[in-house]
Coordinates of C-alpha atoms in Angstrom, one line a residue:
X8 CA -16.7 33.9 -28.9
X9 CA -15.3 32.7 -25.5
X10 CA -14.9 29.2 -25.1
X11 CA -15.1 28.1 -21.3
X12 CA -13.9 24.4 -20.6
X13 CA -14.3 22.9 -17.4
X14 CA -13.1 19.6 -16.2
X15 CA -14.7 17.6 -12.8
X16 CA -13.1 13.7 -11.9
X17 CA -9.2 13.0 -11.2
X18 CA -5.8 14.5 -12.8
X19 CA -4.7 12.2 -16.1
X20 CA -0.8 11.9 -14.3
X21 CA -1.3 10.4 -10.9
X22 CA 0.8 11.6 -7.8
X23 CA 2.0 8.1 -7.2
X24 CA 2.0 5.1 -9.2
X25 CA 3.9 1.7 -8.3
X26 CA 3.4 -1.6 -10.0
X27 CA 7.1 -2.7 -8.2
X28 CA 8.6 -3.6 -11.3
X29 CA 11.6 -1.9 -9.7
X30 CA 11.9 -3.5 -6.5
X31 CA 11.3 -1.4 -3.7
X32 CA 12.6 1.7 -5.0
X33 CA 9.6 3.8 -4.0
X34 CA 9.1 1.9 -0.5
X35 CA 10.9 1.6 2.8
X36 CA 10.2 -2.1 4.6
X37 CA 10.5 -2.1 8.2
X38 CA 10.2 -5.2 10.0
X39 CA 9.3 -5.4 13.8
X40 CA 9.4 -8.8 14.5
X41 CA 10.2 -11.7 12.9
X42 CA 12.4 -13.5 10.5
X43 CA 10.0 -13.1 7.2
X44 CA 10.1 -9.4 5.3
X45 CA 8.2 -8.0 2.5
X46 CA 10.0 -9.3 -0.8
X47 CA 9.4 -8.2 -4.7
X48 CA 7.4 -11.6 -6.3
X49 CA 8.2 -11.2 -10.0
X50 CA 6.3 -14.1 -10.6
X51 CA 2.5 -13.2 -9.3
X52 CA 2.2 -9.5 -9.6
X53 CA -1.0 -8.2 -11.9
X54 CA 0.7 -8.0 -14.0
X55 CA 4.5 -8.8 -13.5
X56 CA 5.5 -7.9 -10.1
X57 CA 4.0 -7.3 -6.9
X58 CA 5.2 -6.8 -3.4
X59 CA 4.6 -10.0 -1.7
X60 CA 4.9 -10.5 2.8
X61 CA 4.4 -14.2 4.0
X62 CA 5.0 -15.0 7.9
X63 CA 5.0 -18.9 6.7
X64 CA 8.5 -20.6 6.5
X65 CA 8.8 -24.3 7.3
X66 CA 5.4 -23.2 9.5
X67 CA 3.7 -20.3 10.7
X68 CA 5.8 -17.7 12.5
X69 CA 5.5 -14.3 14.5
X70 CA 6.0 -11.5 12.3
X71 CA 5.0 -7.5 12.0
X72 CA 6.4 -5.7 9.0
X73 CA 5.2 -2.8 6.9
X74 CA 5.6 -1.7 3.7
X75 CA 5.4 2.2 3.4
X76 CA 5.8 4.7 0.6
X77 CA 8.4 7.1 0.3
X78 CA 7.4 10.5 0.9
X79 CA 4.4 11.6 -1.6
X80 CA 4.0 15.1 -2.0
X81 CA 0.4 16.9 -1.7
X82 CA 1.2 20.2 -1.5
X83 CA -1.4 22.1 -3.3
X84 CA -3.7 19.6 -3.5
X85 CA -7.4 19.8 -2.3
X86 CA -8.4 16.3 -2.5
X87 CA -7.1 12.4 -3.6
X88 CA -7.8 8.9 -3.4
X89 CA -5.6 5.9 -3.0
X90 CA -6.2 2.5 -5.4
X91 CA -4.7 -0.3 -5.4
X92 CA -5.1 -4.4 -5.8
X93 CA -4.5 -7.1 -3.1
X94 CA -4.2 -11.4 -3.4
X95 CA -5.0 -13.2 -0.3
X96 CA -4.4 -16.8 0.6
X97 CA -3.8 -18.7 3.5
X98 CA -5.8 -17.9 6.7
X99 CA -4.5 -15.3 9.5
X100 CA -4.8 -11.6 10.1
X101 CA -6.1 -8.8 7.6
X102 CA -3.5 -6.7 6.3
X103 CA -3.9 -3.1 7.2
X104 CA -3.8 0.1 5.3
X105 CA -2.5 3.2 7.2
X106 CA -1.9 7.0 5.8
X107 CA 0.3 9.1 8.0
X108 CA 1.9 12.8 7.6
X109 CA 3.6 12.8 10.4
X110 CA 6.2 9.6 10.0
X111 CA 10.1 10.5 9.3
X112 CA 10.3 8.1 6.3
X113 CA 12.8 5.8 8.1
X114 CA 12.8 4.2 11.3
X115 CA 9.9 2.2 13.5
X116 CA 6.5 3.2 12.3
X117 CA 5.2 3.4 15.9
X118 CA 6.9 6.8 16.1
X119 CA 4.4 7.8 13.6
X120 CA 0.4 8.6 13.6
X121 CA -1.3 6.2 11.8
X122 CA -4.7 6.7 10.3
X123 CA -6.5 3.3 9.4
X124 CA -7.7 3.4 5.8
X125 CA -10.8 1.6 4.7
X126 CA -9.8 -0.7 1.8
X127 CA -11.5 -3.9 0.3
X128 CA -8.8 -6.9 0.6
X129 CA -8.9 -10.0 -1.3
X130 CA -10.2 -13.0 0.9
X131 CA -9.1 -16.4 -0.3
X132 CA -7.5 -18.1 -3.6
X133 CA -5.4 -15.5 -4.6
X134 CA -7.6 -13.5 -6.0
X135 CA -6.5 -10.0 -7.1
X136 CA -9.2 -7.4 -5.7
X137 CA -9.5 -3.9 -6.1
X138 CA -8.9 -2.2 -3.0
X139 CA -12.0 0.5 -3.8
X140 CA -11.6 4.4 -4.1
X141 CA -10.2 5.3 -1.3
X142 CA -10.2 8.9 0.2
X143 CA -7.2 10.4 1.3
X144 CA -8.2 14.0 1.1
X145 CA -7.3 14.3 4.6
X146 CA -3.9 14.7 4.2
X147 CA -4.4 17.0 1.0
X148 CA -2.7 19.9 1.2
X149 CA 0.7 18.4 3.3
X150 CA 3.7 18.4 2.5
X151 CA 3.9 14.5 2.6
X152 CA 1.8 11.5 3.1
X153 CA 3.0 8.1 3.6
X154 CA 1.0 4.9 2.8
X155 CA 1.6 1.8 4.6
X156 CA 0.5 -1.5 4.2
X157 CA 0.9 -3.7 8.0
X158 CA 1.6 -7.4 7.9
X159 CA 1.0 -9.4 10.9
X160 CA 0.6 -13.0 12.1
X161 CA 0.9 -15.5 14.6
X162 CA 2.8 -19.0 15.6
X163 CA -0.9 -20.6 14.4
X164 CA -2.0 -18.6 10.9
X165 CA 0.4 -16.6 8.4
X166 CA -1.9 -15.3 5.5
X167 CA 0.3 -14.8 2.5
X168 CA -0.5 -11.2 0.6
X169 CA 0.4 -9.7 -2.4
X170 CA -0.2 -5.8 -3.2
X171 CA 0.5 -4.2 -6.7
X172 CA -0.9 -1.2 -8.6
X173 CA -0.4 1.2 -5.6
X174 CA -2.0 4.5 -7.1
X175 CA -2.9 8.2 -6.1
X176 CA -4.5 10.5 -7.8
X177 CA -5.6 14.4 -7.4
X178 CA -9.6 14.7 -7.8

């Protein structure tokens, strides 16, 4: 008797996992402009901490800063997706989600190639939402990916967001 096993849907350890309950060890912030930067919020994370990028202080301010992961490594892997949860409040731009293999992993983003990722963002209230599956097969098989979240806003509206539960896994 031969017993055959076969197993379809994602890996049980995921390739990244990051709920920020130690800072920013697995991120690199980069700020372009302004005074305002992504900080850890141990206060409002889903649970416990979350990385949290305002452009409000004492009223709304210029910013662009970006929160991107450390190298994650996909070699050998045919396809992944990307999860993660977002709280919104406050009216101004939508945060961004980017993928790139080509960044350095310091320095300005812009010297990067960016790929825009469809995610679903929380709107209003702070209400965690689940970002959706979302596929990142296309950089399965590099060496490294990098995911980036990009914060922006204006002298007129500074949305306040909050990401936690940043997770990839093999399918």
């Amino acid at each position: 008797n031969t017993n055959v096993f076969s197993f379809t849907g994602e890996r049980c350890d995921p390739l990244f996992q990051d709920g920020f309950t130690n800072g920013f060890a697995k991120w690199t912030t980069y700020s372009v402009t302004g005074a305002q930067t992504w900080v850890i919020d141990t206060q409002y994370g889903n649970p416990g901490s979350c990385a949290k990028m305002s452009g409000y202080a004492g009223g709304n301010n210029v910013n662009e800063d970006w929160l991107i992961t450390k190298p994650i490594n996909l070699t050998g892997i045919t396809a992944a997706k990307l999860t993660f949860q977002s709280a919104r409040n406050y009216s101004g731009n939508n945060l961004v989600v980017y993928m790139s293999t080509d960044y350095n992993g310091t320095g300005a983003p812009s010297t990067a190639t960016w790929t825009t990722l469809p995610a679903t963002l929380s709107t209003t209230g702070f209400a965690w939402t689940n970002s959706g599956d979302i596929d990142i097969s296309a950089a399965a098989g590099s060496s490294t990916v990098y995911i980036a979240f990009k914060y922006t806003c204006t002298a007129s509206a500074s949305a306040t967001y909050e990401i936690d539960n940043v997770k990839i896994t093999e399918l």
